[in-house]
Amino acid sequence: MIALVSMASPSWGALSGGRLDPQALLAATMLLRDATDVTLLAHINPDADALGSALALGQVLRRRGATVRVSFGWPRVAPSALAALDTDGLLVTADEVPATPATLVVMDTGSVERLGPLGDRVAATIEAGGQVLVIDHHATNTYFGTHNLVDATAEATAVLALRLIDELGEVLTEPVARCLYAGLLTDTGAFRRATPSTHLIAARLVEAGVDTQAVSRELMDSHPFGWLGMLAKVLDGAVLEPAGARGLGWVWTTVSREQARGLGIEEIDSVIDLVRTTREAEVAAVLKEIEPGEWAVSLRAVARVDVGSVALGLGGGGHRLAAGFTAVGEPEDIIPRLRAALDAAPLLR
Ligand code: 5GP
Ligand code: MN
C-alpha cells in the first residue's frame, strides 16, 4: 500500500516509454487548461477505451469549471455498461452536439470518417477558429487535428488521457479512475497484452478505488440470456480455412441482423473474442450485418499477420493485431475479397 501511495505521481518518462512528443503534450495541456467549453467525441460504435477516456477527461475538465459534453455519432445511445461510467451526466446525443464546438477533443479515433455523422464538426471547429485536439493510439491515425497527441505505442487511449490529467495537476478520483480502468482493461484484452507500465498504471487506478471485479463483470462477463442462443447459431456457422492467411489458417463467421435481433452491440462484438480462440487459425474474422447489405468486419490476429494493413487495404483501419472495416455487399462477396487480402497479408515476423 505504501509503495502504491508513493507512486501516485509516477515519473511518466519511465512509465510510458517516453514516446509522446513533449511539445505536443505541452500544447495539448495548455489547450485544455484554458478551455472553457469542451466537446469530447468518441468514435462511432464507441468502446470502453473511446468513451471511458472521453468521460474521464470530461469529468476532470468539468471539475475545473469548463462546460463539458461527451458524445459519439452512432448509435443513438451508448451500451448500458458504458453509459454507467457517465456519473456526471456528460453524455449528450449526437444531435445535441453544437454545430461549431469551441474546443473539440476527439478520442481513440484514427480518422475523421470514424466519427460518422459528427465528422463534419472537425472542419467546422477549425473554420470557426476553434481548436481540435486528437488523442489516440492508432498507428493509422491521420493527424486531423490542430493538435495531435498520438502515441501508437500506448496500449490504450486511456493511458494518454491519464497522462493529460497528470499534466493538468488534477487528482485521480474514483469515477475518473473507473473510466480509465475500463479502457485499459478492454484495450489490453483484460491485461493479456500488458507491459510493466500497464500494470503500474492499473495499480494507480485500483489505488484510486476502482472495484475491478464489478467493472470486469459489467464490461466483459455479463450478457442477456438471448446471447447464448445467438452464439449457438453463429459459432455453429464458423468456417475454418487452415490453408488461408498465408498458410497460417483463418476462421470466420457471420452475425446476421436476424441472429442479432434484440441483442446489444456489445453482445455482437463479443463473438470475435470466442472465434479468435481457435487454435488452428492465426486470423479470425466476424462479419456483423449493420444494415441490409452492409457489414462491419472485425479482424484479429494472434501474432504473425498484420490485419491492420489488411483492414486498411479494404477501406478500414486499426491496429496490427486488431482491426476492422465496413463492406457493402453480402458475405458471399466479402469473404472472397477478405480471403484474397489475407493471402497477400504482410507478415509481422
Ligand atoms: P473492432 O473489431 O473491435 O470493431 O475493431 C478493432 C479495431 O479496428 C479498433 O481499434 C477499431 O478502431 C478498428 N476499426 C474497426 N472497424 C474500423 C473501420 O471501419 N475503420 C477503421 N479505420 N478502423 C476500424
Ligand atoms: Mn483504443
mmCIF file of C-alpha atoms and ligand atoms in Angstrom:
data_model
loop_
_atom_site.group_PDB
_atom_site.id
_atom_site.type_symbol
_atom_site.label_atom_id
_atom_site.label_comp_id
_atom_site.label_asym_id
_atom_site.label_seq_id
_atom_site.Cartn_x
_atom_site.Cartn_y
_atom_site.Cartn_z
ATOM 1 C CA MET A 1 0.000 0.000 0.000
ATOM 2 C CA ILE A 2 2.738 2.437 0.968
ATOM 3 C CA ALA A 3 4.589 1.762 -2.254
ATOM 4 C CA LEU A 4 1.444 2.436 -4.251
ATOM 5 C CA VAL A 5 0.702 5.692 -2.451
ATOM 6 C CA SER A 6 4.228 6.901 -3.133
ATOM 7 C CA MET A 7 3.581 6.014 -6.786
ATOM 8 C CA ALA A 8 0.677 8.448 -7.049
ATOM 9 C CA SER A 9 2.673 10.792 -9.277
ATOM 10 C CA PRO A 10 4.928 8.474 -11.222
ATOM 11 C CA SER A 11 7.714 9.509 -13.500
ATOM 12 C CA TRP A 12 5.867 9.313 -16.789
ATOM 13 C CA GLY A 13 9.080 9.269 -18.784
ATOM 14 C CA ALA A 14 9.878 5.918 -17.262
ATOM 15 C CA LEU A 15 6.320 4.651 -17.373
ATOM 16 C CA SER A 16 5.138 5.452 -20.857
ATOM 17 C CA GLY A 17 8.278 4.600 -22.740
ATOM 18 C CA GLY A 18 8.527 8.316 -23.434
ATOM 19 C CA ARG A 19 7.128 8.089 -26.954
ATOM 20 C CA LEU A 20 4.912 11.166 -26.592
ATOM 21 C CA ASP A 21 6.203 14.257 -28.327
ATOM 22 C CA PRO A 22 6.877 16.674 -25.422
ATOM 23 C CA GLN A 23 5.788 19.675 -27.478
ATOM 24 C CA ALA A 24 2.521 18.024 -28.485
ATOM 25 C CA LEU A 25 1.936 17.125 -24.835
ATOM 26 C CA LEU A 26 2.615 20.670 -23.666
ATOM 27 C CA ALA A 27 0.397 22.178 -26.365
ATOM 28 C CA ALA A 28 -2.445 19.770 -25.524
ATOM 29 C CA THR A 29 -2.123 20.521 -21.806
ATOM 30 C CA MET A 30 -2.189 24.301 -22.401
ATOM 31 C CA LEU A 31 -5.209 23.961 -24.670
ATOM 32 C CA LEU A 32 -7.184 22.005 -22.066
ATOM 33 C CA ARG A 33 -6.004 24.207 -19.190
ATOM 34 C CA ASP A 34 -7.506 27.303 -20.801
ATOM 35 C CA ALA A 35 -10.597 25.785 -22.448
ATOM 36 C CA THR A 36 -13.957 26.874 -21.017
ATOM 37 C CA ASP A 37 -16.261 24.905 -23.349
ATOM 38 C CA VAL A 38 -15.146 21.449 -24.409
ATOM 39 C CA THR A 39 -16.868 18.852 -26.600
ATOM 40 C CA LEU A 40 -15.280 15.400 -26.380
ATOM 41 C CA LEU A 41 -16.081 12.855 -29.081
ATOM 42 C CA ALA A 42 -15.547 9.099 -29.265
ATOM 43 C CA HIS A 43 -15.621 7.067 -32.475
ATOM 44 C CA ILE A 44 -18.835 5.540 -33.803
ATOM 45 C CA ASN A 45 -19.885 2.364 -32.031
ATOM 46 C CA PRO A 46 -17.754 3.554 -29.102
ATOM 47 C CA ASP A 47 -15.901 1.060 -26.948
ATOM 48 C CA ALA A 48 -14.793 1.374 -23.336
ATOM 49 C CA ASP A 49 -11.480 2.960 -24.311
ATOM 50 C CA ALA A 50 -13.010 5.651 -26.510
ATOM 51 C CA LEU A 51 -15.895 6.544 -24.229
ATOM 52 C CA GLY A 52 -14.077 5.871 -20.956
ATOM 53 C CA SER A 53 -11.226 8.177 -21.980
ATOM 54 C CA ALA A 54 -13.630 10.902 -23.084
ATOM 55 C CA LEU A 55 -15.681 10.656 -19.889
ATOM 56 C CA ALA A 56 -12.568 10.624 -17.678
ATOM 57 C CA LEU A 57 -11.083 13.718 -19.268
ATOM 58 C CA GLY A 58 -14.540 15.298 -19.421
ATOM 59 C CA GLN A 59 -15.092 14.812 -15.689
ATOM 60 C CA VAL A 60 -11.745 16.422 -14.914
ATOM 61 C CA LEU A 61 -12.432 19.406 -17.179
ATOM 62 C CA ARG A 62 -15.912 19.811 -15.667
ATOM 63 C CA ARG A 63 -14.335 19.827 -12.207
ATOM 64 C CA ARG A 64 -12.004 22.593 -13.416
ATOM 65 C CA GLY A 65 -15.056 24.667 -14.297
ATOM 66 C CA ALA A 66 -15.457 24.091 -18.029
ATOM 67 C CA THR A 67 -18.748 23.401 -19.767
ATOM 68 C CA VAL A 68 -18.344 19.809 -20.980
ATOM 69 C CA ARG A 69 -20.277 17.428 -23.213
ATOM 70 C CA VAL A 70 -19.343 13.953 -24.443
ATOM 71 C CA SER A 71 -20.851 12.306 -27.498
ATOM 72 C CA PHE A 72 -20.405 9.967 -30.488
ATOM 73 C CA GLY A 73 -22.006 9.712 -33.908
ATOM 74 C CA TRP A 74 -23.670 6.319 -33.693
ATOM 75 C CA PRO A 75 -25.649 4.515 -32.233
ATOM 76 C CA ARG A 76 -28.084 6.924 -30.587
ATOM 77 C CA VAL A 77 -27.408 5.762 -27.046
ATOM 78 C CA ALA A 78 -24.372 4.110 -25.506
ATOM 79 C CA PRO A 79 -24.415 0.464 -24.399
ATOM 80 C CA SER A 80 -25.637 0.432 -20.792
ATOM 81 C CA ALA A 81 -22.300 -0.726 -19.351
ATOM 82 C CA LEU A 82 -20.606 2.309 -20.903
ATOM 83 C CA ALA A 83 -23.399 4.748 -20.083
ATOM 84 C CA ALA A 84 -22.970 3.670 -16.439
ATOM 85 C CA LEU A 85 -19.497 5.239 -16.487
ATOM 86 C CA ASP A 86 -21.115 8.649 -17.015
ATOM 87 C CA THR A 87 -21.595 9.518 -13.338
ATOM 88 C CA ASP A 88 -21.556 13.287 -14.056
ATOM 89 C CA GLY A 89 -24.219 13.251 -16.786
ATOM 90 C CA LEU A 90 -21.844 14.457 -19.505
ATOM 91 C CA LEU A 91 -23.255 12.316 -22.335
ATOM 92 C CA VAL A 92 -25.404 14.035 -24.958
ATOM 93 C CA THR A 93 -26.862 12.592 -28.151
ATOM 94 C CA ALA A 94 -25.165 13.345 -31.464
ATOM 95 C CA ASP A 95 -27.820 15.886 -32.470
ATOM 96 C CA GLU A 96 -27.139 17.871 -29.283
ATOM 97 C CA VAL A 97 -23.502 18.435 -30.276
ATOM 98 C CA PRO A 98 -23.010 22.102 -31.270
ATOM 99 C CA ALA A 99 -22.531 22.768 -34.982
ATOM 100 C CA THR A 100 -19.295 24.608 -34.243
ATOM 101 C CA PRO A 101 -17.823 23.420 -30.937
ATOM 102 C CA ALA A 102 -15.471 25.922 -29.254
ATOM 103 C CA THR A 103 -12.883 23.278 -28.414
ATOM 104 C CA LEU A 104 -13.203 19.770 -29.821
ATOM 105 C CA VAL A 105 -11.360 16.776 -28.351
ATOM 106 C CA VAL A 106 -11.512 13.604 -30.440
ATOM 107 C CA MET A 107 -10.523 10.431 -28.643
ATOM 108 C CA ASP A 108 -9.416 6.959 -29.805
ATOM 109 C CA THR A 109 -10.328 7.858 -33.386
ATOM 110 C CA GLY A 110 -7.837 7.291 -36.188
ATOM 111 C CA SER A 111 -9.559 9.317 -38.892
ATOM 112 C CA VAL A 112 -12.414 11.798 -39.383
ATOM 113 C CA GLU A 113 -14.558 9.104 -41.043
ATOM 114 C CA ARG A 114 -14.592 7.149 -37.778
ATOM 115 C CA LEU A 115 -16.664 9.981 -36.268
ATOM 116 C CA GLY A 116 -19.516 9.099 -38.641
ATOM 117 C CA PRO A 117 -22.173 11.848 -38.772
ATOM 118 C CA LEU A 118 -20.135 14.017 -36.345
ATOM 119 C CA GLY A 119 -17.104 14.103 -38.658
ATOM 120 C CA ASP A 120 -18.196 17.483 -40.035
ATOM 121 C CA ARG A 121 -17.573 19.080 -36.608
ATOM 122 C CA VAL A 122 -13.807 18.807 -37.144
ATOM 123 C CA ALA A 123 -13.714 21.133 -40.158
ATOM 124 C CA ALA A 124 -16.462 23.330 -38.684
ATOM 125 C CA THR A 125 -14.479 23.877 -35.490
ATOM 126 C CA ILE A 126 -11.273 24.706 -37.340
ATOM 127 C CA GLU A 127 -13.054 27.017 -39.819
ATOM 128 C CA ALA A 128 -14.616 28.911 -36.902
ATOM 129 C CA GLY A 129 -11.163 29.442 -35.396
ATOM 130 C CA GLY A 130 -11.511 26.761 -32.711
ATOM 131 C CA GLN A 131 -9.029 24.049 -31.825
ATOM 132 C CA VAL A 132 -9.309 20.306 -32.407
ATOM 133 C CA LEU A 133 -7.247 18.034 -30.151
ATOM 134 C CA VAL A 134 -6.858 14.442 -31.351
ATOM 135 C CA ILE A 135 -5.869 11.975 -28.606
ATOM 136 C CA ASP A 136 -5.251 8.498 -29.994
ATOM 137 C CA HIS A 137 -3.108 5.370 -30.124
ATOM 138 C CA HIS A 138 -3.929 4.026 -33.606
ATOM 139 C CA ALA A 139 -0.880 3.596 -35.837
ATOM 140 C CA THR A 140 -3.111 4.568 -38.760
ATOM 141 C CA ASN A 141 -4.000 7.983 -37.259
ATOM 142 C CA THR A 142 -4.164 10.707 -39.902
ATOM 143 C CA TYR A 143 -3.334 13.637 -37.555
ATOM 144 C CA PHE A 144 -6.507 15.525 -38.493
ATOM 145 C CA GLY A 145 -6.489 17.910 -35.519
ATOM 146 C CA THR A 146 -4.922 21.295 -34.954
ATOM 147 C CA HIS A 147 -3.317 19.480 -32.000
ATOM 148 C CA ASN A 148 -2.466 15.776 -32.167
ATOM 149 C CA LEU A 149 -1.449 13.718 -29.157
ATOM 150 C CA VAL A 150 -0.863 10.379 -30.838
ATOM 151 C CA ASP A 151 1.229 7.517 -29.490
ATOM 152 C CA ALA A 152 0.888 4.213 -31.334
ATOM 153 C CA THR A 153 2.907 2.502 -28.597
ATOM 154 C CA ALA A 154 0.298 3.366 -25.965
ATOM 155 C CA GLU A 155 -1.767 0.323 -25.062
ATOM 156 C CA ALA A 156 -4.941 2.399 -24.754
ATOM 157 C CA THR A 157 -6.121 5.951 -25.297
ATOM 158 C CA ALA A 158 -6.933 5.850 -21.577
ATOM 159 C CA VAL A 159 -3.190 5.950 -20.870
ATOM 160 C CA LEU A 160 -2.891 9.192 -22.832
ATOM 161 C CA ALA A 161 -5.923 10.637 -21.055
ATOM 162 C CA LEU A 162 -4.335 9.817 -17.692
ATOM 163 C CA ARG A 163 -1.139 11.475 -18.832
ATOM 164 C CA LEU A 164 -3.041 14.674 -19.597
ATOM 165 C CA ILE A 165 -4.878 14.537 -16.269
ATOM 166 C CA ASP A 166 -1.482 14.288 -14.540
ATOM 167 C CA GLU A 167 -0.103 17.157 -16.613
ATOM 168 C CA LEU A 168 -3.101 19.266 -15.593
ATOM 169 C CA GLY A 169 -2.171 18.504 -11.980
ATOM 170 C CA GLU A 170 -5.577 17.001 -11.260
ATOM 171 C CA VAL A 171 -6.294 14.415 -8.576
ATOM 172 C CA LEU A 172 -7.423 10.982 -9.737
ATOM 173 C CA THR A 173 -10.896 10.428 -8.286
ATOM 174 C CA GLU A 174 -12.566 7.014 -8.301
ATOM 175 C CA PRO A 175 -15.120 7.801 -11.048
ATOM 176 C CA VAL A 176 -12.333 9.116 -13.299
ATOM 177 C CA ALA A 177 -10.118 6.119 -12.492
ATOM 178 C CA ARG A 178 -13.031 3.767 -13.231
ATOM 179 C CA CYS A 179 -13.469 5.240 -16.714
ATOM 180 C CA LEU A 180 -9.757 4.897 -17.418
ATOM 181 C CA TYR A 181 -9.628 1.383 -15.996
ATOM 182 C CA ALA A 182 -12.477 0.377 -18.315
ATOM 183 C CA GLY A 183 -10.422 1.489 -21.319
ATOM 184 C CA LEU A 184 -7.202 -0.090 -20.115
ATOM 185 C CA LEU A 185 -8.931 -3.365 -19.255
ATOM 186 C CA THR A 186 -10.668 -3.810 -22.587
ATOM 187 C CA ASP A 187 -7.960 -2.472 -24.923
ATOM 188 C CA THR A 188 -5.324 -4.765 -23.393
ATOM 189 C CA GLY A 189 -7.626 -7.793 -23.703
ATOM 190 C CA ALA A 190 -8.030 -7.919 -19.919
ATOM 191 C CA PHE A 191 -4.277 -7.379 -19.457
ATOM 192 C CA ARG A 192 -3.292 -10.161 -21.851
ATOM 193 C CA ARG A 193 -1.305 -7.556 -23.765
ATOM 194 C CA ALA A 194 0.383 -5.678 -20.965
ATOM 195 C CA THR A 195 3.765 -4.212 -20.171
ATOM 196 C CA PRO A 196 5.160 -3.371 -16.735
ATOM 197 C CA SER A 197 3.864 0.160 -17.241
ATOM 198 C CA THR A 198 0.355 -1.148 -17.989
ATOM 199 C CA HIS A 199 0.277 -2.801 -14.582
ATOM 200 C CA LEU A 200 1.766 0.227 -12.833
ATOM 201 C CA ILE A 201 -0.939 2.404 -14.354
ATOM 202 C CA ALA A 202 -3.582 -0.163 -13.406
ATOM 203 C CA ALA A 203 -2.207 -0.156 -9.856
ATOM 204 C CA ARG A 204 -2.719 3.605 -9.643
ATOM 205 C CA LEU A 205 -6.289 3.248 -10.879
ATOM 206 C CA VAL A 206 -7.101 0.471 -8.421
ATOM 207 C CA GLU A 207 -5.486 2.520 -5.656
ATOM 208 C CA ALA A 208 -7.935 5.296 -6.520
ATOM 209 C CA GLY A 209 -10.723 2.914 -5.530
ATOM 210 C CA VAL A 210 -11.846 1.109 -8.687
ATOM 211 C CA ASP A 211 -13.873 -2.047 -7.985
ATOM 212 C CA THR A 212 -12.084 -4.208 -10.549
ATOM 213 C CA GLN A 213 -14.396 -7.178 -10.176
ATOM 214 C CA ALA A 214 -17.510 -5.075 -10.761
ATOM 215 C CA VAL A 215 -16.027 -3.280 -13.783
ATOM 216 C CA SER A 216 -14.847 -6.554 -15.374
ATOM 217 C CA ARG A 217 -18.156 -8.273 -14.813
ATOM 218 C CA GLU A 218 -20.162 -5.360 -16.197
ATOM 219 C CA LEU A 219 -17.974 -4.775 -19.243
ATOM 220 C CA MET A 220 -16.893 -8.276 -20.202
ATOM 221 C CA ASP A 221 -18.761 -11.017 -18.372
ATOM 222 C CA SER A 222 -22.408 -10.063 -18.429
ATOM 223 C CA HIS A 223 -24.879 -10.789 -21.231
ATOM 224 C CA PRO A 224 -28.621 -11.398 -21.551
ATOM 225 C CA PHE A 225 -29.781 -14.990 -21.874
ATOM 226 C CA GLY A 226 -30.529 -14.500 -25.580
ATOM 227 C CA TRP A 227 -26.782 -14.149 -26.155
ATOM 228 C CA LEU A 228 -26.369 -17.889 -25.624
ATOM 229 C CA GLY A 229 -28.836 -18.741 -28.397
ATOM 230 C CA MET A 230 -27.200 -16.287 -30.800
ATOM 231 C CA LEU A 231 -23.768 -17.747 -30.042
ATOM 232 C CA ALA A 232 -25.012 -21.285 -30.635
ATOM 233 C CA LYS A 233 -26.093 -20.380 -34.174
ATOM 234 C CA VAL A 234 -23.197 -18.105 -35.044
ATOM 235 C CA LEU A 235 -20.479 -20.441 -33.735
ATOM 236 C CA ASP A 236 -22.119 -23.395 -35.481
ATOM 237 C CA GLY A 237 -21.702 -21.469 -38.735
ATOM 238 C CA ALA A 238 -17.974 -20.831 -38.263
ATOM 239 C CA VAL A 239 -15.703 -21.898 -41.114
ATOM 240 C CA LEU A 240 -12.051 -22.890 -40.679
ATOM 241 C CA GLU A 241 -9.740 -22.457 -43.657
ATOM 242 C CA PRO A 242 -6.445 -23.996 -42.495
ATOM 243 C CA ALA A 243 -4.557 -23.136 -45.692
ATOM 244 C CA GLY A 244 -5.679 -19.486 -45.715
ATOM 245 C CA ALA A 245 -3.954 -16.405 -44.347
ATOM 246 C CA ARG A 246 -0.638 -17.345 -45.924
ATOM 247 C CA GLY A 247 -0.927 -20.925 -44.741
ATOM 248 C CA LEU A 248 -1.324 -19.909 -41.095
ATOM 249 C CA GLY A 249 -5.074 -20.544 -41.111
ATOM 250 C CA TRP A 250 -8.090 -18.355 -40.624
ATOM 251 C CA VAL A 251 -11.562 -18.809 -39.206
ATOM 252 C CA TRP A 252 -14.645 -16.745 -39.914
ATOM 253 C CA THR A 253 -18.319 -16.486 -39.191
ATOM 254 C CA THR A 254 -21.201 -14.088 -39.740
ATOM 255 C CA VAL A 255 -23.804 -12.474 -37.482
ATOM 256 C CA SER A 256 -26.916 -11.503 -39.423
ATOM 257 C CA ARG A 257 -29.407 -8.879 -38.237
ATOM 258 C CA GLU A 258 -31.875 -11.700 -37.784
ATOM 259 C CA GLN A 259 -29.492 -13.566 -35.460
ATOM 260 C CA ALA A 260 -28.669 -10.364 -33.575
ATOM 261 C CA ARG A 261 -32.286 -9.279 -33.084
ATOM 262 C CA GLY A 262 -32.932 -7.971 -29.587
ATOM 263 C CA LEU A 263 -29.283 -8.048 -28.627
ATOM 264 C CA GLY A 264 -26.963 -5.110 -27.992
ATOM 265 C CA ILE A 265 -23.826 -4.205 -29.914
ATOM 266 C CA GLU A 266 -21.727 -5.479 -27.027
ATOM 267 C CA GLU A 267 -23.236 -8.938 -27.460
ATOM 268 C CA ILE A 268 -22.429 -8.950 -31.168
ATOM 269 C CA ASP A 269 -18.951 -7.559 -30.607
ATOM 270 C CA SER A 270 -18.211 -10.327 -28.113
ATOM 271 C CA VAL A 271 -18.357 -13.023 -30.817
ATOM 272 C CA ILE A 272 -14.864 -12.256 -32.146
ATOM 273 C CA ASP A 273 -13.365 -12.953 -28.722
ATOM 274 C CA LEU A 274 -14.631 -16.529 -28.876
ATOM 275 C CA VAL A 275 -13.873 -17.120 -32.552
ATOM 276 C CA ARG A 276 -10.308 -15.882 -32.172
ATOM 277 C CA THR A 277 -9.504 -18.624 -29.645
ATOM 278 C CA THR A 278 -9.472 -21.201 -32.498
ATOM 279 C CA ARG A 279 -6.070 -22.864 -32.192
ATOM 280 C CA GLU A 280 -5.825 -23.811 -35.871
ATOM 281 C CA ALA A 281 -6.242 -20.222 -37.037
ATOM 282 C CA GLU A 282 -3.831 -17.275 -36.943
ATOM 283 C CA VAL A 283 -6.577 -14.909 -38.089
ATOM 284 C CA ALA A 284 -10.211 -14.629 -37.027
ATOM 285 C CA ALA A 285 -12.931 -12.612 -38.752
ATOM 286 C CA VAL A 286 -16.524 -11.855 -37.820
ATOM 287 C CA LEU A 287 -18.884 -10.203 -40.308
ATOM 288 C CA LYS A 288 -21.601 -8.258 -38.493
ATOM 289 C CA GLU A 289 -24.598 -7.079 -40.507
ATOM 290 C CA ILE A 290 -25.256 -3.446 -39.554
ATOM 291 C CA GLU A 291 -27.714 -2.597 -42.340
ATOM 292 C CA PRO A 292 -29.169 -4.822 -45.052
ATOM 293 C CA GLY A 293 -26.224 -5.391 -47.385
ATOM 294 C CA GLU A 294 -23.719 -3.619 -45.120
ATOM 295 C CA TRP A 295 -21.333 -5.478 -42.847
ATOM 296 C CA ALA A 296 -18.846 -4.377 -40.211
ATOM 297 C CA VAL A 297 -15.940 -6.781 -40.189
ATOM 298 C CA SER A 298 -13.799 -7.446 -37.099
ATOM 299 C CA LEU A 299 -10.353 -8.900 -37.679
ATOM 300 C CA ARG A 300 -7.970 -10.355 -35.104
ATOM 301 C CA ALA A 301 -4.563 -11.987 -35.485
ATOM 302 C CA VAL A 302 -2.590 -13.940 -32.904
ATOM 303 C CA ALA A 303 0.879 -12.577 -33.689
ATOM 304 C CA ARG A 304 2.054 -13.084 -37.252
ATOM 305 C CA VAL A 305 -0.376 -11.500 -39.722
ATOM 306 C CA ASP A 306 -0.735 -7.725 -39.945
ATOM 307 C CA VAL A 307 -4.523 -7.455 -40.084
ATOM 308 C CA GLY A 308 -4.229 -3.676 -39.656
ATOM 309 C CA SER A 309 -2.757 -3.480 -43.161
ATOM 310 C CA VAL A 310 -5.411 -5.851 -44.465
ATOM 311 C CA ALA A 311 -8.162 -3.671 -42.989
ATOM 312 C CA LEU A 312 -6.546 -0.505 -44.332
ATOM 313 C CA GLY A 313 -6.434 -2.055 -47.811
ATOM 314 C CA LEU A 314 -10.150 -2.807 -47.553
ATOM 315 C CA GLY A 315 -11.079 0.735 -46.502
ATOM 316 C CA GLY A 316 -10.827 0.377 -42.723
ATOM 317 C CA GLY A 317 -8.021 0.521 -40.204
ATOM 318 C CA GLY A 318 -6.986 -0.347 -36.680
ATOM 319 C CA HIS A 319 -4.014 -1.990 -35.048
ATOM 320 C CA ARG A 320 -1.687 -4.727 -36.346
ATOM 321 C CA LEU A 321 -3.454 -7.489 -34.416
ATOM 322 C CA ALA A 322 -6.948 -5.982 -34.084
ATOM 323 C CA ALA A 323 -8.562 -4.130 -36.942
ATOM 324 C CA GLY A 324 -11.749 -3.747 -38.898
ATOM 325 C CA PHE A 325 -13.515 -2.372 -41.956
ATOM 326 C CA THR A 326 -17.005 -1.901 -43.292
ATOM 327 C CA ALA A 327 -18.026 -3.614 -46.529
ATOM 328 C CA VAL A 328 -21.058 -3.296 -48.766
ATOM 329 C CA GLY A 329 -22.483 -6.479 -50.258
ATOM 330 C CA GLU A 330 -23.151 -9.925 -48.881
ATOM 331 C CA PRO A 331 -20.770 -12.390 -47.189
ATOM 332 C CA GLU A 332 -20.565 -14.304 -50.493
ATOM 333 C CA ASP A 333 -18.863 -11.209 -51.971
ATOM 334 C CA ILE A 334 -16.984 -10.014 -48.916
ATOM 335 C CA ILE A 335 -15.394 -13.324 -47.862
ATOM 336 C CA PRO A 336 -13.556 -13.914 -51.190
ATOM 337 C CA ARG A 337 -12.189 -10.349 -51.049
ATOM 338 C CA LEU A 338 -11.049 -10.851 -47.478
ATOM 339 C CA ARG A 339 -9.604 -14.293 -48.294
ATOM 340 C CA ALA A 340 -7.532 -12.796 -51.126
ATOM 341 C CA ALA A 341 -6.341 -9.910 -48.932
ATOM 342 C CA LEU A 342 -5.312 -12.315 -46.173
ATOM 343 C CA ASP A 343 -3.431 -14.491 -48.668
ATOM 344 C CA ALA A 344 -1.364 -11.413 -49.532
ATOM 345 C CA ALA A 345 -1.163 -10.007 -45.988
ATOM 346 C CA PRO A 346 2.147 -8.671 -44.654
ATOM 347 C CA LEU A 347 3.731 -10.938 -42.048
ATOM 348 C CA LEU A 348 4.928 -9.364 -38.825
ATOM 349 C CA ARG A 349 7.879 -11.700 -38.239
HETATM 350 P P1 5GP B 1 -13.478 -3.950 -33.624
HETATM 351 O O1 5GP B 1 -13.290 -5.212 -34.365
HETATM 352 O O2 5GP B 1 -13.352 -4.168 -32.145
HETATM 353 O O3 5GP B 1 -14.696 -3.199 -34.018
HETATM 354 O O4 5GP B 1 -12.266 -3.013 -34.021
HETATM 355 C C1 5GP B 1 -10.941 -3.384 -33.826
HETATM 356 C C2 5GP B 1 -10.028 -2.215 -34.143
HETATM 357 O O5 5GP B 1 -10.160 -1.855 -35.509
HETATM 358 C C3 5GP B 1 -10.342 -0.969 -33.346
HETATM 359 O O6 5GP B 1 -9.122 -0.400 -32.958
HETATM 360 C C4 5GP B 1 -11.072 -0.071 -34.302
HETATM 361 O O7 5GP B 1 -10.777 1.246 -34.051
HETATM 362 C C5 5GP B 1 -10.571 -0.510 -35.662
HETATM 363 N N1 5GP B 1 -11.660 -0.491 -36.658
HETATM 364 C C6 5GP B 1 -12.740 -1.295 -36.690
HETATM 365 N N2 5GP B 1 -13.533 -1.004 -37.737
HETATM 366 C C7 5GP B 1 -12.939 0.009 -38.395
HETATM 367 C C8 5GP B 1 -13.255 0.764 -39.578
HETATM 368 O O8 5GP B 1 -14.277 0.545 -40.246
HETATM 369 N N3 5GP B 1 -12.390 1.746 -39.936
HETATM 370 C C9 5GP B 1 -11.256 1.999 -39.222
HETATM 371 N N4 5GP B 1 -10.447 2.971 -39.640
HETATM 372 N N5 5GP B 1 -10.916 1.314 -38.121
HETATM 373 C C10 5GP B 1 -11.735 0.332 -37.706
HETATM 374 MN MN MN B 2 -8.431 2.244 -28.052
#
